[in-house]
mmCIF file of C-alpha atoms in Angstrom:
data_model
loop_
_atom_site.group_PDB
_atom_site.id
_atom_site.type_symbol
_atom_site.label_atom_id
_atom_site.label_comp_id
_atom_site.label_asym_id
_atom_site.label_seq_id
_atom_site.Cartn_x
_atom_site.Cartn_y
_atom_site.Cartn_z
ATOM 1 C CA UNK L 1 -17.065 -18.459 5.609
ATOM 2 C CA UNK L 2 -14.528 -15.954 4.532
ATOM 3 C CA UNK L 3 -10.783 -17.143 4.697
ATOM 4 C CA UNK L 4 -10.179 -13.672 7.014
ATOM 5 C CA UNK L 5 -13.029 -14.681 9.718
ATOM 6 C CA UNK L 6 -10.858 -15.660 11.885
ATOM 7 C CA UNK L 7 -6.929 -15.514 12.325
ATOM 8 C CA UNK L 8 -4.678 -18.574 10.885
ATOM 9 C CA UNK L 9 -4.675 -20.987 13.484
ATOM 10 C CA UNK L 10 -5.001 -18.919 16.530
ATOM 11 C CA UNK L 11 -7.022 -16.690 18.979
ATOM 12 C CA UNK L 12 -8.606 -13.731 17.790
ATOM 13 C CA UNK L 13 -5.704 -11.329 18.783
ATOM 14 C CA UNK L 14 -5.745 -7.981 20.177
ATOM 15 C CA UNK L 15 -6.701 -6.042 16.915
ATOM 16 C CA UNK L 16 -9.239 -8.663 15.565
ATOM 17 C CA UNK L 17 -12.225 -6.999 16.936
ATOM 18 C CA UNK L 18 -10.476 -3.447 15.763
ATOM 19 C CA UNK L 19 -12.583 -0.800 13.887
ATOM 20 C CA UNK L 20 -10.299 -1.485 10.434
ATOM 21 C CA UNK L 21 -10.360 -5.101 10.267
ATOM 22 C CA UNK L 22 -13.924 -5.296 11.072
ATOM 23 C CA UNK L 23 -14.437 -3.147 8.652
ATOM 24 C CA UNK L 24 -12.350 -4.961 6.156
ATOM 25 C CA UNK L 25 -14.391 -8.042 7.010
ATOM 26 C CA UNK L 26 -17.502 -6.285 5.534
ATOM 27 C CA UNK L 27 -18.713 -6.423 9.512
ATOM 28 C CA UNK L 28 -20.557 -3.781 11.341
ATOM 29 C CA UNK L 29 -18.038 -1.035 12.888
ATOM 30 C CA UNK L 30 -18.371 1.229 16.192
ATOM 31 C CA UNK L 31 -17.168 3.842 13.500
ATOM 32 C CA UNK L 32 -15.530 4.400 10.263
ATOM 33 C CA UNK L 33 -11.832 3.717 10.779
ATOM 34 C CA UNK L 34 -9.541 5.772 9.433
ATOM 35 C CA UNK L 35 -5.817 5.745 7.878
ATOM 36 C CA UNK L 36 -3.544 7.429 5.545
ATOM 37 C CA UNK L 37 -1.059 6.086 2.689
ATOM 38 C CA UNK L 38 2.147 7.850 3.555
ATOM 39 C CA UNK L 39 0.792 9.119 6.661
ATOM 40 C CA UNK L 40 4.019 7.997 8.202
ATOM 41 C CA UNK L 41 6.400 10.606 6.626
ATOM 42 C CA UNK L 42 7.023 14.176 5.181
ATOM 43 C CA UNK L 43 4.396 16.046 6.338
ATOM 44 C CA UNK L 44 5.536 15.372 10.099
ATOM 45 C CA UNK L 45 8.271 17.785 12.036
ATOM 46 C CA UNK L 46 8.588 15.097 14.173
ATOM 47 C CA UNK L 47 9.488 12.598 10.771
ATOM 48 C CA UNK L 48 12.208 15.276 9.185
ATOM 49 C CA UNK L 49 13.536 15.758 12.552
ATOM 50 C CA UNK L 50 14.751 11.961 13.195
ATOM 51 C CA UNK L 51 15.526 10.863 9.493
ATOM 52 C CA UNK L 52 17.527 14.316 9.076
ATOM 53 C CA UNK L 53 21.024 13.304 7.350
ATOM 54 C CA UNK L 54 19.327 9.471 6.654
ATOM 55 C CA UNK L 55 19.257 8.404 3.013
ATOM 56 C CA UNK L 56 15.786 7.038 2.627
ATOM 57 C CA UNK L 57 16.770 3.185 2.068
ATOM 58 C CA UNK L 58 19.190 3.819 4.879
ATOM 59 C CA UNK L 59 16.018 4.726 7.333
ATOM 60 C CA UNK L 60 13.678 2.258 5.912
ATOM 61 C CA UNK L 61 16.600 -0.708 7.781
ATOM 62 C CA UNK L 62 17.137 0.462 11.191
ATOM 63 C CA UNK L 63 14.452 -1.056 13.013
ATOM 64 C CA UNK L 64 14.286 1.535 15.855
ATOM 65 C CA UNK L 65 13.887 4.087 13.673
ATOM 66 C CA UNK L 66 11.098 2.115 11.638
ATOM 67 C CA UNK L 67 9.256 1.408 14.430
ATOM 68 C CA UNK L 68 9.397 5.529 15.425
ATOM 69 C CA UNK L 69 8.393 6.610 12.269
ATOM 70 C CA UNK L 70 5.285 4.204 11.627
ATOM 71 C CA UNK L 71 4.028 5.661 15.381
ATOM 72 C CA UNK L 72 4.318 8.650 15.179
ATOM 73 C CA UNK L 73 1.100 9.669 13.173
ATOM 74 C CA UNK L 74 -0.668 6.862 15.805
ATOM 75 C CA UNK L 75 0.359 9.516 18.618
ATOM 76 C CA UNK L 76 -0.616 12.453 16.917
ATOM 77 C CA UNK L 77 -3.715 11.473 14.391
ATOM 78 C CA UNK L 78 -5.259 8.867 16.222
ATOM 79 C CA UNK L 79 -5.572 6.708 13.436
ATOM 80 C CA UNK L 80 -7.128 3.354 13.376
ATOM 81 C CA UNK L 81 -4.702 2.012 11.620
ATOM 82 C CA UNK L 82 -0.434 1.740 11.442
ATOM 83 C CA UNK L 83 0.891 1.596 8.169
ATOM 84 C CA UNK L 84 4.862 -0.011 7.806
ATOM 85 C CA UNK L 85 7.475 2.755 7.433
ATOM 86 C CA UNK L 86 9.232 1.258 4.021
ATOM 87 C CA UNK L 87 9.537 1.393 0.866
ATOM 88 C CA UNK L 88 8.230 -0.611 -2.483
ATOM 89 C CA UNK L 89 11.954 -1.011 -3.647
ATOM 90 C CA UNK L 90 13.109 -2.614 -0.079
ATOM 91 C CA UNK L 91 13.206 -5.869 -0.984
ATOM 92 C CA UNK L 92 15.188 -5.135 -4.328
ATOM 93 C CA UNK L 93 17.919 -3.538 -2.498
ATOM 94 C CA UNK L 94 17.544 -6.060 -0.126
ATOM 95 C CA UNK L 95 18.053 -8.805 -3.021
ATOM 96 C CA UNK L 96 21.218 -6.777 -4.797
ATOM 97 C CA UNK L 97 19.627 -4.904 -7.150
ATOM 98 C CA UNK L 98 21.691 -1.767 -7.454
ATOM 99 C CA UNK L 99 19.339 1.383 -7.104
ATOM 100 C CA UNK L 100 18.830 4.038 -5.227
ATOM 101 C CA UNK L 101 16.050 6.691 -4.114
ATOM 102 C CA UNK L 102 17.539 10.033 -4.827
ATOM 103 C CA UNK L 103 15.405 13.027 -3.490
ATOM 104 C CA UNK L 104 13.116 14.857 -5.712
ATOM 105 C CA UNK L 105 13.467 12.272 -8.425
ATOM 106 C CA UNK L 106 12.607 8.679 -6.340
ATOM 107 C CA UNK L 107 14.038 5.583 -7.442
ATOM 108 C CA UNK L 108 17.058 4.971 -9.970
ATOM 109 C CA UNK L 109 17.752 1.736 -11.056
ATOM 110 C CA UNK L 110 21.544 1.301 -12.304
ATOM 111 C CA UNK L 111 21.274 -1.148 -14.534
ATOM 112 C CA UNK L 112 17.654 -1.726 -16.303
ATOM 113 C CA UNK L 113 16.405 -5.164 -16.885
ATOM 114 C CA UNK L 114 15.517 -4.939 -20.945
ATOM 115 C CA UNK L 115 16.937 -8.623 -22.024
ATOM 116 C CA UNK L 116 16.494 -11.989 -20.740
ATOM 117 C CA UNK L 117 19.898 -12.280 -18.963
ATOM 118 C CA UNK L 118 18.815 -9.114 -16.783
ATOM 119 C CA UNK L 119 16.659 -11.183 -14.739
ATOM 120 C CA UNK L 120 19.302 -12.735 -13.450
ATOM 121 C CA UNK L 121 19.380 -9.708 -11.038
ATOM 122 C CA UNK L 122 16.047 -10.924 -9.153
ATOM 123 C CA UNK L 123 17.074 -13.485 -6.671
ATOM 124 C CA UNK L 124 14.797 -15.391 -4.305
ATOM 125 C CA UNK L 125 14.157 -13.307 -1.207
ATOM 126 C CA UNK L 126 14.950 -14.725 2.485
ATOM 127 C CA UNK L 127 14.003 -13.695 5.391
ATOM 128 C CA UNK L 128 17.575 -13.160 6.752
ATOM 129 C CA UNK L 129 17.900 -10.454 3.401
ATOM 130 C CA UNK L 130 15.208 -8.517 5.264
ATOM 131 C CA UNK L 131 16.205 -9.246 9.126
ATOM 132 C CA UNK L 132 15.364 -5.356 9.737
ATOM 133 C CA UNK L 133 11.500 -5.916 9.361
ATOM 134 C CA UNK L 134 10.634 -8.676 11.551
ATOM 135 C CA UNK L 135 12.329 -6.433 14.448
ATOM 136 C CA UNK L 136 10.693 -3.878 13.507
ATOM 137 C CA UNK L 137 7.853 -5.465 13.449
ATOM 138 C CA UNK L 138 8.227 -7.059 16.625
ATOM 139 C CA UNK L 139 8.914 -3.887 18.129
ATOM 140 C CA UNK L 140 5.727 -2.359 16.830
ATOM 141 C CA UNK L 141 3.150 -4.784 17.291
ATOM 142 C CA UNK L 142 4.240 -4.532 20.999
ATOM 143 C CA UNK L 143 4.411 -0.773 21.148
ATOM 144 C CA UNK L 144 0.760 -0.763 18.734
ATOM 145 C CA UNK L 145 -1.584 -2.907 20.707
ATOM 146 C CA UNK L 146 -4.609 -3.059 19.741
ATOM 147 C CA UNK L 147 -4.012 -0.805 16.708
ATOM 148 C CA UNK L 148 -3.424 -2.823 13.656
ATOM 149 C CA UNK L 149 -0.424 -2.385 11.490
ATOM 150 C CA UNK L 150 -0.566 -2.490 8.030
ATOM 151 C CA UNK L 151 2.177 -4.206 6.297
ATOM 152 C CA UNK L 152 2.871 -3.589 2.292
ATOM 153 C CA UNK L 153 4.588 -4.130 -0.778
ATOM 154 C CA UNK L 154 4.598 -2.694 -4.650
ATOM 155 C CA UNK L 155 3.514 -4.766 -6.805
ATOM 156 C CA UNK L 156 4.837 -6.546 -9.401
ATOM 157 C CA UNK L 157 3.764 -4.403 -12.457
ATOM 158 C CA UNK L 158 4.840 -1.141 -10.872
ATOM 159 C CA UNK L 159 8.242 -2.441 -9.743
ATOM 160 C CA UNK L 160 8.725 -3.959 -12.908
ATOM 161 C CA UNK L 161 8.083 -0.794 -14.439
ATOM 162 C CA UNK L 162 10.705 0.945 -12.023
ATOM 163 C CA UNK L 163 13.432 -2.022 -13.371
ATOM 164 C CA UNK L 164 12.555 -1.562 -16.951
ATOM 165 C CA UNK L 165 12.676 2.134 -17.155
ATOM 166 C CA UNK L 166 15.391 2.761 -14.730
ATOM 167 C CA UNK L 167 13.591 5.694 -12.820
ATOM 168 C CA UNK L 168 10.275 7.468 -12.667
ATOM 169 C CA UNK L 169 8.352 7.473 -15.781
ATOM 170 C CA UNK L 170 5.704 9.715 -16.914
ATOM 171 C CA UNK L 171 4.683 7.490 -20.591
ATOM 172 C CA UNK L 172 6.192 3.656 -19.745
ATOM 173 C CA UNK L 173 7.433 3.475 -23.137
ATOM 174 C CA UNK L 174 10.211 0.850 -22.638
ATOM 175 C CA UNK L 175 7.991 -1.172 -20.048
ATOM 176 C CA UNK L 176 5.175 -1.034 -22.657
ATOM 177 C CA UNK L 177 7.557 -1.910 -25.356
ATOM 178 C CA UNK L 178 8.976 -4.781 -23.532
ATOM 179 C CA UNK L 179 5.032 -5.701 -22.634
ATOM 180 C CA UNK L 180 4.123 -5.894 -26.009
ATOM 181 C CA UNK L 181 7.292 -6.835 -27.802
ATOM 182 C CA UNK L 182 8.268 -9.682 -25.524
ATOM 183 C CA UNK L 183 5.652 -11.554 -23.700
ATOM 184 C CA UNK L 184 6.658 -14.087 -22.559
ATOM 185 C CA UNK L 185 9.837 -12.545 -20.756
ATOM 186 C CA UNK L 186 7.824 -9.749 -19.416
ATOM 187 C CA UNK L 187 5.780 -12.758 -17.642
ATOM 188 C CA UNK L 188 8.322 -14.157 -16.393
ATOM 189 C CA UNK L 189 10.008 -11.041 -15.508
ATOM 190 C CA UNK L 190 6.576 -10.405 -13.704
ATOM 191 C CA UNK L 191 6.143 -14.391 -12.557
ATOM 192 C CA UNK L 192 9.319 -13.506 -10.849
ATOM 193 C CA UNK L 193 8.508 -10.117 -8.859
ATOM 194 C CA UNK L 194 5.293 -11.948 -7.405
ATOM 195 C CA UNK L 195 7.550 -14.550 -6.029
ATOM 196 C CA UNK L 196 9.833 -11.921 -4.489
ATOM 197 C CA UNK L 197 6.567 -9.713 -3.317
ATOM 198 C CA UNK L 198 5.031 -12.457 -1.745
ATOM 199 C CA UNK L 199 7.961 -13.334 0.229
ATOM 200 C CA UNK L 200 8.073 -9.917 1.250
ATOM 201 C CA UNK L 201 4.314 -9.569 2.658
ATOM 202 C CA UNK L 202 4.802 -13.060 4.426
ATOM 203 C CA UNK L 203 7.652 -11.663 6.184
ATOM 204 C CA UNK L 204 5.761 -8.790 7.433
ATOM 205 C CA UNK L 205 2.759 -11.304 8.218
ATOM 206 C CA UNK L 206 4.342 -13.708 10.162
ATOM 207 C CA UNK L 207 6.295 -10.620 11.921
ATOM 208 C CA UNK L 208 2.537 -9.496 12.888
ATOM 209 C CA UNK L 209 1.212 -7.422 10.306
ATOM 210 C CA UNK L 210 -2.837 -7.603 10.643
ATOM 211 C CA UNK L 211 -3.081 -6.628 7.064
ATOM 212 C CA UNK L 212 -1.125 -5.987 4.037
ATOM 213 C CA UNK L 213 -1.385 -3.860 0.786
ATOM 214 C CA UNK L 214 -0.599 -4.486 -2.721
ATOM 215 C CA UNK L 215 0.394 -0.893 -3.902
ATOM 216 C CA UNK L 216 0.272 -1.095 -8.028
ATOM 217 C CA UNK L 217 1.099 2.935 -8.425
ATOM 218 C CA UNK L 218 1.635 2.957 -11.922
ATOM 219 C CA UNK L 219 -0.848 0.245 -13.227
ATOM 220 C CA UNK L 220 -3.538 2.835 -14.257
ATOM 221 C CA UNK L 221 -1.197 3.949 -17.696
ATOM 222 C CA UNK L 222 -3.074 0.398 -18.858
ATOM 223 C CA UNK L 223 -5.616 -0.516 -20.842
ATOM 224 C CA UNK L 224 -8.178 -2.859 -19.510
ATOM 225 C CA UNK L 225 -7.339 -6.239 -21.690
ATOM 226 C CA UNK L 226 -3.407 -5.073 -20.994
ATOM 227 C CA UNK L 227 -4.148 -5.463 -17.417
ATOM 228 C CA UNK L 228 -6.012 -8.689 -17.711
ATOM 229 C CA UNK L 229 -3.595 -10.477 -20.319
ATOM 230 C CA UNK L 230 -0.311 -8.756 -18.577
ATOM 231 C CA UNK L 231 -0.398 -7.845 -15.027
ATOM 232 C CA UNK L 232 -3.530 -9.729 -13.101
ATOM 233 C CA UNK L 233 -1.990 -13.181 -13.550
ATOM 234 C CA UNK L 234 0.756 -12.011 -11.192
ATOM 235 C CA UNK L 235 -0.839 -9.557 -8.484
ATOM 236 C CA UNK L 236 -3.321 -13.254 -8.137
ATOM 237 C CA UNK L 237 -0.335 -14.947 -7.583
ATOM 238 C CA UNK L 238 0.445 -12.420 -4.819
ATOM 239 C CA UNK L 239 -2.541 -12.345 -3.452
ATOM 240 C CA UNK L 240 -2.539 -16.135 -3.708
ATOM 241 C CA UNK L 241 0.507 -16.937 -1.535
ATOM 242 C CA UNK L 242 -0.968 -15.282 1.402
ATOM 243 C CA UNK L 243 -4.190 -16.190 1.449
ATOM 244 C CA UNK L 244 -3.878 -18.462 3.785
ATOM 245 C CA UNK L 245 -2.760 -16.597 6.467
ATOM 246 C CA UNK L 246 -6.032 -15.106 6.761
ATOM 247 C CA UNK L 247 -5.168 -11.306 6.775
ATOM 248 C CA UNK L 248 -7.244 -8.269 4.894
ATOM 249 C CA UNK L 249 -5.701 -8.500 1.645
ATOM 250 C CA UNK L 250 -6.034 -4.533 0.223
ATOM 251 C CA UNK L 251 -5.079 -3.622 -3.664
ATOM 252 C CA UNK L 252 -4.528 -0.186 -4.518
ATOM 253 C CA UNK L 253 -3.878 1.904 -7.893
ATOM 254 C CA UNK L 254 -3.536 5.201 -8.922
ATOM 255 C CA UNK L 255 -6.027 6.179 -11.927
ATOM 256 C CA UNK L 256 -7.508 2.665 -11.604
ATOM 257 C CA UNK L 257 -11.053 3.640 -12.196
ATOM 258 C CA UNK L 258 -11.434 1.532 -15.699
ATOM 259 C CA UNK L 259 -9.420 -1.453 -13.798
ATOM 260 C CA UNK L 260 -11.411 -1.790 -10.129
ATOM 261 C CA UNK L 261 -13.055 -4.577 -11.138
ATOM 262 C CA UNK L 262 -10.316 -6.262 -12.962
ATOM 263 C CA UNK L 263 -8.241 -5.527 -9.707
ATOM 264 C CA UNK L 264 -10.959 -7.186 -7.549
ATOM 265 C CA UNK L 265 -10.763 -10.074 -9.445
ATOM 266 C CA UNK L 266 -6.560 -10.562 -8.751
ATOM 267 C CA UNK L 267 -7.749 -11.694 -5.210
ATOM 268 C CA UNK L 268 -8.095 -8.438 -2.995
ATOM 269 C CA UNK L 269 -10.891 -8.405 0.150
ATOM 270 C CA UNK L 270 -10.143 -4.569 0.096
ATOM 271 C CA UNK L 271 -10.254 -2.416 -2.602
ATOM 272 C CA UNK L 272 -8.249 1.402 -2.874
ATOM 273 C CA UNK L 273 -9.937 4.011 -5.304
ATOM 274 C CA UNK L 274 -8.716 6.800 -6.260
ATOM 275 C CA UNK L 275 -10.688 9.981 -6.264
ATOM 276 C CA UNK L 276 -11.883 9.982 -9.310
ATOM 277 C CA UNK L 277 -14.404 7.748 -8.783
ATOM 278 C CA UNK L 278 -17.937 7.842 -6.135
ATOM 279 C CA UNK L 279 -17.500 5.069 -3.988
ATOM 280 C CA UNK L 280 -20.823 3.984 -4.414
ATOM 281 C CA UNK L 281 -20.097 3.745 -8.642
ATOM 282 C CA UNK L 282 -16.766 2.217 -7.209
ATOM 283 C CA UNK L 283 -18.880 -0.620 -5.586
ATOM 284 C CA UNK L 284 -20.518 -0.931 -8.695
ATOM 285 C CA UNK L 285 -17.883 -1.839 -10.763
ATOM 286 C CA UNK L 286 -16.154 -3.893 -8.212
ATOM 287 C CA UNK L 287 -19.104 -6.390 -7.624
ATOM 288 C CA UNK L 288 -20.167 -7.639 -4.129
ATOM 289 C CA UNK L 289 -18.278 -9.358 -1.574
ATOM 290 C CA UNK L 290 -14.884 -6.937 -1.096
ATOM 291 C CA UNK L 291 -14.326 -3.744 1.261
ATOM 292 C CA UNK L 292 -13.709 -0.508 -0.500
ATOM 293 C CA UNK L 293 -11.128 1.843 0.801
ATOM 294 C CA UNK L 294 -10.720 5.529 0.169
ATOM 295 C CA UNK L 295 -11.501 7.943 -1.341
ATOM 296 C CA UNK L 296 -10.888 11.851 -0.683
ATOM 297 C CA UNK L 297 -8.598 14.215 -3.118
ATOM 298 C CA UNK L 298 -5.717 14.921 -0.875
ATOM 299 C CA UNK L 299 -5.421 18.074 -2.348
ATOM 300 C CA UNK L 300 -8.958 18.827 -0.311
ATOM 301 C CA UNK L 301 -6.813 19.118 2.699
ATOM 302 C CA UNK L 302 -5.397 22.816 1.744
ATOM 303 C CA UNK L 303 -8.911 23.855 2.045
ATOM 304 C CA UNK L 304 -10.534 25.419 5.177
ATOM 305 C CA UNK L 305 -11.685 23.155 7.625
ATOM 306 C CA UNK L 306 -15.791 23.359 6.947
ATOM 307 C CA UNK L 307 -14.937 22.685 3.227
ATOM 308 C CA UNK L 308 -12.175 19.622 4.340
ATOM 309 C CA UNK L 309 -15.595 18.048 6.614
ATOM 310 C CA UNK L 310 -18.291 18.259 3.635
ATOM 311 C CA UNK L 311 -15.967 16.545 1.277
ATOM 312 C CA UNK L 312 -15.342 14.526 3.362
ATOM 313 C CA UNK L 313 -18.946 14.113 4.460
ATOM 314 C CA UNK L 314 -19.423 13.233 0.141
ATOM 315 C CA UNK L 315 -17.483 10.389 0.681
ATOM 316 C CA UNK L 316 -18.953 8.812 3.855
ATOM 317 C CA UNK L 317 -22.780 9.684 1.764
ATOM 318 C CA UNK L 318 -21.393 7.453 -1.156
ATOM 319 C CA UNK L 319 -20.241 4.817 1.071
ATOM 320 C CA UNK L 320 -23.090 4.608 3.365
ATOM 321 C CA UNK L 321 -24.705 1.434 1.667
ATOM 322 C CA UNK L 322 -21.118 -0.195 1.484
ATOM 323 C CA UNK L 323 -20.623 -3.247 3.229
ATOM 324 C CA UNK L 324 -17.363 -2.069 4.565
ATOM 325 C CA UNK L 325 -15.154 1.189 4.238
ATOM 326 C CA UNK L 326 -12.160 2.171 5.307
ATOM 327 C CA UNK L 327 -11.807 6.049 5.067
ATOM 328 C CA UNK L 328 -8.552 7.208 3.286
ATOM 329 C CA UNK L 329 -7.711 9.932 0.907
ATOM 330 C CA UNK L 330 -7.308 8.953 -2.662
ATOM 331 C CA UNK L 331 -3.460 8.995 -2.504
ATOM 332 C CA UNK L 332 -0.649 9.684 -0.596
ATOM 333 C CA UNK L 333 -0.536 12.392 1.966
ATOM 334 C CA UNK L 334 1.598 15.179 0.335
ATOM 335 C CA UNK L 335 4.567 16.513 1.927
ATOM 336 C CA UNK L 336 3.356 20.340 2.361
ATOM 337 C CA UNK L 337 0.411 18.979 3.998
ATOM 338 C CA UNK L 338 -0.681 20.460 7.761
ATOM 339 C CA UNK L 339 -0.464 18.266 9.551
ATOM 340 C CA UNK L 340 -3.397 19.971 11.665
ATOM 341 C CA UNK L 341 -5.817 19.157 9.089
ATOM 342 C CA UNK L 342 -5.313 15.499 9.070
ATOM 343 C CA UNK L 343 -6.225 14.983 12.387
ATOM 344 C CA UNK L 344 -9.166 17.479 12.271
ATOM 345 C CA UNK L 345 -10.265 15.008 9.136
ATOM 346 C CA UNK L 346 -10.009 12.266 11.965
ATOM 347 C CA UNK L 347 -11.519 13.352 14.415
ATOM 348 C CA UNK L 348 -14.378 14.319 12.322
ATOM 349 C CA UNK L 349 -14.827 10.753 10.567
ATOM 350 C CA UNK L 350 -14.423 8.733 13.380
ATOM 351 C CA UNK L 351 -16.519 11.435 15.700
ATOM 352 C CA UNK L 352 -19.683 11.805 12.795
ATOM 353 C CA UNK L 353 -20.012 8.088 12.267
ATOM 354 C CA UNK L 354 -19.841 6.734 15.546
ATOM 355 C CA UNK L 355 -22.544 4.420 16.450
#
């Protein structure tokens, strides 16, 4: 019996028998469900109109305001799914590190870790450092029903990579320096960041998140054997520390297509691709016994609405012998995106798979 059968030491609750967590049980679904990464943000007047004049960080800790933003593409998409307004470097802030997300360039990190005593920057996280996300939580689980809501966190090679370069990076060349010149303190630098992840995803867990994901954004710059020797050790631990609670456990990486199996292996029930890879050569490489989520080109969405439905349509062909799938595109949704489309492209999964 799989650990996520059944709910830690409780009831089924009011989104157990939900399209999404059936389907991330590998169960038979009244449809495909359907949700977006970042579907809670830019693309929405509704989102630009309530965070206008709110640094991001800023809007990611007023719970009211959470708990708007992570409905608002409920109301209008009908998606099967919630996913937690946030952001991957919450729970540094919310630790001391000194960054900030500055628009059009994303995260800035102050002061970089490069030597040993830098770690001295990551902290244990508490609950109390992240107060804002259990009410918000609370607030949404009551306002969501029997929609489940997605809880997340980055992982620890991607927000080691924001420490260690300071910023946005397009080649990682001081996180791959450190990688390969130090070893042993990038492990513990990364031995660290799972602790302060998995802290992060039981707070959202025990606040009533029906499923969390592992977001490694910039783990596809690696190498196969990189990933292996540097990185899985730590998204396992992750992965790991909640297993018990008996949530859909979902990994997903940009450009991961040599690493699905590798990221499989870390511990996930659900697994992201990209889309640059067929679902169906997706299962293949991840090896029975795990969901696959994904996978359409966001950019697909600009297109006319017959040519948005037979992409889309491509996907649901190479997942039909899956033994679960969660629609999603193969990223983000991007900020210039109409919103129109998206819930056209929901309608239309959730309308030509219905059983």
């Amino acid at each position: 019996m799989s650990v996520i059968d059944r709910p830690r030491g409780q009831q089924p609750t009011a989104t157990y028998d939900s399209a999404f967590l059936k389907a991330c049980r590998r169960e038979p679904v009244p449809h495909t469900p359907v949700w977006f990464m970042r579907q809670a943000g830019r693309s929405l007047p509704e989102y630009l109109k309530v965070r206008e004049g709110i640094p991001m960080l800023e809007s990611c800790m007023r719970p009211e305001l959470v708990a708007e933003i992570t409905l608002q593409p409920v109301r209008r998409h009908k998606v099967d799914a919630a996913i937690y307004f946030s952001d991957i470097v919450v729970p540094l802030k919310a630790i001391g590190v000194d960054l900030d997300i500055k628009p059009g360039v994303g995260p800035v990190v102050e002061k970089p870790i490069r030597t040993r005593a830098d770690l001295d920057q990551l902290r244990d996280l508490t609950p109390d450092d992240v107060w804002y996300v259990t009410e918000a939580m609370g607030l949404l689980t009551r306002e969501l029903g029997g929609t489940p809501l997605i809880g997340f966190a980055g992982a620890p090679f991607t927000l080691a990579s924001y420490l260690v370069e300071g910023g946005p990076s397009r080649n990682h060349e001081h996180t791959k320096s450190l990688m390969y010149g130090d070893p042993q303190l990038w492990a513990d630098l990364l031995d660290r960041l799972a602790d302060i992840t998995a802290a992060f995803l039981k707070v959202q867990i025990e606040a009533g998140a029906s499923a969390v994901q592992l977001f490694d954004s910039w783990v596809g710059a690696l190498a196969p054997a990189d990933y292996r020797r540097s990185v899985l050790p730590a998204s396992a631990k992750v992965f790991r520390a909640v297993e018990s609670y008996g949530v859909p456990r979902i990994h997903f990486g940009v450009g991961t297509g040599e690493l699905l199996g590798l990221m499989g292996e870390a511990g996930a029930d659900v697994v992201g691709v990209d889309w640059r890879v067929p679902l169906d050569e997706a299962a293949r490489r991840v090896g029975p016994g795990r969901a696959l989520q994904g996978n359409l080109d966001p950019a697909v969405l600009f297109a006319p609405t017959e040519v948005v439905e037979a992409k889309a349509q491509e996907v649901l062909d190479a997942a039909a012998g899956l033994e679960g799938h969660v629609f999603n595109l193969g990223h983000g949704v991007l900020p210039s995106m109409d919103p129109d489309a998206l819930s056209r492209l929901v309608e239309y999964v959730q309308t030509s798979t219905a059983r």
